[in-house]
XYZ file of C-alpha atoms in Angstrom:
267
model
C 119.406 89.878 112.804
C 121.509 92.709 111.441
C 123.954 91.098 109.060
C 126.026 94.267 108.888
C 126.829 93.817 112.566
C 127.637 90.099 112.383
C 129.602 89.945 109.118
C 133.361 89.423 109.151
C 135.477 92.434 108.063
C 136.026 91.105 104.545
C 132.290 90.429 104.093
C 131.413 93.821 105.541
C 133.504 95.584 102.918
C 131.766 93.584 100.205
C 128.356 94.384 101.615
C 129.076 98.101 101.811
C 130.338 98.129 98.272
C 127.224 96.256 97.214
C 124.925 98.671 98.988
C 126.636 101.589 97.295
C 126.225 99.778 93.970
C 122.505 99.380 94.669
C 122.003 103.045 95.393
C 123.909 104.065 92.304
C 121.917 101.785 89.999
C 118.510 102.302 91.623
C 117.251 98.686 91.631
C 113.996 99.929 93.176
C 113.201 102.196 90.236
C 109.680 102.818 88.949
C 110.249 100.356 86.092
C 111.451 97.592 88.442
C 108.515 98.058 90.818
C 105.976 98.197 87.977
C 107.323 94.893 86.646
C 106.805 93.410 90.099
C 103.167 94.560 90.001
C 102.204 93.005 86.669
C 100.184 90.426 88.566
C 97.493 93.116 88.726
C 96.437 92.471 85.124
C 95.674 88.771 85.541
C 94.120 89.271 88.997
C 91.800 91.990 87.690
C 90.770 89.742 84.795
C 89.793 86.953 87.205
C 87.822 89.331 89.435
C 86.006 90.915 86.486
C 84.767 87.417 85.658
C 82.946 87.424 89.017
C 81.548 90.876 88.217
C 80.203 89.645 84.865
C 78.412 86.786 86.579
C 76.912 89.262 89.052
C 75.595 91.315 86.137
C 74.189 88.211 84.425
C 72.350 87.108 87.563
C 70.801 90.525 88.092
C 69.838 91.231 84.474
C 68.516 87.733 83.877
C 65.995 87.852 86.717
C 65.226 91.568 87.200
C 61.663 92.355 88.351
C 61.224 96.177 88.603
C 59.729 97.402 91.861
C 59.455 93.901 93.331
C 60.885 93.826 96.854
C 60.522 90.050 96.930
C 62.776 89.817 93.864
C 65.341 92.100 95.513
C 65.464 89.858 98.574
C 65.688 86.795 96.357
C 68.518 88.098 94.185
C 70.443 89.192 97.279
C 70.107 85.634 98.624
C 71.192 84.211 95.258
C 74.269 86.441 95.201
C 75.124 85.432 98.775
C 74.901 81.759 97.731
C 77.109 82.490 94.735
C 79.665 84.046 97.081
C 79.718 80.825 99.123
C 80.067 78.665 96.016
C 83.121 80.572 94.777
C 85.029 80.516 98.083
C 87.349 77.630 97.028
C 87.924 79.318 93.668
C 88.605 82.627 95.436
C 91.172 80.896 97.643
C 92.948 79.492 94.563
C 92.893 82.819 92.708
C 94.148 84.666 95.788
C 96.988 82.163 96.196
C 98.028 82.585 92.561
C 98.084 86.361 92.858
C 100.114 86.308 96.066
C 102.562 83.762 94.654
C 102.967 85.828 91.488
C 103.592 89.077 93.374
C 105.968 87.353 95.813
C 107.966 85.734 92.990
C 108.265 88.980 91.031
C 109.226 90.928 94.148
C 111.773 88.312 95.176
C 113.346 88.423 91.719
C 113.595 92.215 91.955
C 115.406 91.882 95.283
C 117.741 89.134 94.107
C 118.580 91.088 90.962
C 119.359 94.052 93.195
C 121.438 91.909 95.529
C 123.398 90.076 92.854
C 126.602 91.918 93.770
C 126.107 92.495 97.461
C 127.440 89.281 98.900
C 126.230 85.875 99.986
C 125.166 86.965 103.462
C 122.729 89.593 102.229
C 121.492 87.263 99.503
C 120.622 84.712 102.209
C 118.866 87.350 104.309
C 116.689 88.351 101.346
C 115.688 84.723 100.737
C 114.986 84.140 104.412
C 112.907 87.247 105.125
C 109.880 86.442 107.355
C 107.094 86.663 104.753
C 105.122 83.474 105.490
C 102.772 84.924 108.133
C 102.263 88.005 105.972
C 101.191 85.870 103.010
C 98.747 83.835 105.123
C 97.076 86.989 106.407
C 96.866 88.448 102.920
C 95.284 85.242 101.549
C 92.429 85.350 104.060
C 91.784 88.964 103.083
C 91.739 88.101 99.366
C 89.039 85.471 99.826
C 86.922 87.964 101.785
C 87.361 90.680 99.160
C 86.586 88.423 96.189
C 83.432 87.001 97.759
C 82.337 90.514 98.747
C 81.808 91.361 95.059
C 78.520 89.427 94.811
C 77.410 90.034 98.406
C 77.837 93.805 98.136
C 76.065 93.778 94.782
C 73.117 92.059 96.464
C 73.065 94.631 99.258
C 73.138 97.430 96.695
C 70.215 95.973 94.700
C 68.168 95.542 97.875
C 68.887 99.104 98.980
C 67.934 100.555 95.583
C 64.687 98.599 95.494
C 63.703 99.751 98.977
C 64.476 103.359 97.989
C 62.248 103.065 94.921
C 59.356 101.955 97.127
C 59.802 104.416 99.980
C 61.056 107.765 98.734
C 59.390 108.209 95.378
C 62.497 107.783 93.243
C 61.498 107.261 89.625
C 61.248 103.587 88.737
C 63.175 104.063 85.491
C 66.074 105.669 87.338
C 66.241 102.869 89.894
C 65.984 100.243 87.168
C 68.951 101.771 85.338
C 71.028 101.708 88.512
C 70.111 98.095 89.249
C 70.962 97.061 85.681
C 74.417 98.627 86.184
C 75.201 96.123 88.965
C 77.715 94.232 86.817
C 79.512 97.436 85.787
C 79.674 98.651 89.391
C 81.087 95.281 90.474
C 83.632 95.371 87.613
C 84.834 98.817 88.674
C 85.282 97.578 92.224
C 87.044 94.446 90.935
C 89.620 96.619 89.150
C 90.153 98.698 92.294
C 90.595 95.571 94.432
C 93.151 94.148 91.999
C 95.239 97.319 91.870
C 95.031 97.981 95.597
C 95.729 94.426 96.736
C 98.625 93.781 94.372
C 100.169 97.119 95.358
C 99.580 96.483 99.047
C 101.047 92.978 98.904
C 104.125 94.187 97.073
C 104.541 97.114 99.495
C 104.372 94.817 102.519
C 106.837 92.366 100.981
C 109.313 95.172 100.299
C 108.876 96.340 103.887
C 109.434 92.850 105.327
C 112.501 92.142 103.195
C 113.967 95.598 103.773
C 113.676 95.303 107.533
C 115.103 91.777 107.410
C 118.364 93.185 106.060
C 118.500 96.056 108.539
C 116.715 98.881 106.698
C 114.679 101.167 108.953
C 113.506 103.848 106.485
C 112.212 104.276 102.941
C 111.772 107.081 100.438
C 108.244 107.655 99.116
C 108.185 107.662 95.295
C 105.296 108.404 92.931
C 105.028 107.350 89.281
C 105.233 111.042 88.395
C 102.202 111.491 86.129
C 99.149 113.748 86.268
C 96.985 111.082 87.937
C 99.037 111.085 91.157
C 96.768 112.351 93.943
C 97.669 115.594 95.687
C 98.371 113.964 99.054
C 100.930 111.655 97.450
C 102.629 114.363 95.386
C 103.312 116.085 98.710
C 104.975 112.889 100.032
C 107.149 112.266 96.967
C 110.858 112.123 97.815
C 110.339 112.278 101.580
C 111.796 109.716 103.956
C 109.786 107.772 106.550
C 110.194 104.848 108.943
C 108.811 101.502 107.804
C 107.016 101.168 111.124
C 105.593 104.710 111.035
C 104.177 105.374 107.544
C 102.750 108.820 106.821
C 99.141 109.892 106.405
C 98.326 108.808 102.863
C 94.742 110.117 102.802
C 94.131 113.407 104.596
C 90.357 113.027 104.322
C 90.334 109.923 106.511
C 93.678 110.257 108.287
C 94.651 106.779 107.043
C 98.344 105.960 107.247
C 99.855 103.600 104.679
C 103.008 102.501 102.924
C 103.358 103.589 99.283
C 101.119 101.372 97.164
C 99.228 100.046 100.185
C 96.149 102.286 99.981
C 93.305 102.138 97.473
C 94.259 102.713 93.825
C 97.783 103.840 94.765
C 100.620 103.305 92.259
C 103.356 104.798 94.446
C 106.240 102.675 95.690
C 108.793 102.571 98.476
C 112.499 102.957 97.761
C 114.334 101.292 100.687
C 117.034 103.290 102.378
C 119.789 100.694 102.722
């Protein structure tokens, strides 16, 4: 429902004044969005715990050049992934609840002076189905840390036996399994928190009648070239731009791997 269409004249004036206030004070500034993404730190810490256990399992049982060991450790890591599914569900729920609460606070702070009708629309935005879908994805991503580590160990062991790769080199790579998993854990945390927050902003923006957003970067030297080219440009929520020219992937700001960009709703 478009509240701007249904509001009474007096409310409409208040809403327009409020929207002008929002634009003037930039409630969707970099600082506000970064506060909403602080859930990344605790989520990454939880996921790195899984990565450490992966490293412990591999290092504690490593048998160089033994294909039987590689198959066995892959099976052990798959079993570990099954064991942690309930824990992964709980951790995913906490992350999503944290991001949703921080994002909601950002919106309500922004809407403090824009009238009761818009305040109600923000609270009632259709985010439930979005959160359920995101939770299922979190469980899959968390449990993929040990399963992918097992696949990697198996692949490295097979390579050492079939293509003459030096045993020492393969052993070093296998012993890095925990570090590789930790790096992926950090990427998952950043990407998933950013993606969740981006999709919440999109849902709440469209619930109050917004159709477009401005792409904003954090403005430092680590911003990727593709995203520097998008900075300041305006796009439709339902037609995001190509965010990775190598793959042609389209995404909202913050909703692609390791992206720190954010969407500024056009209200």
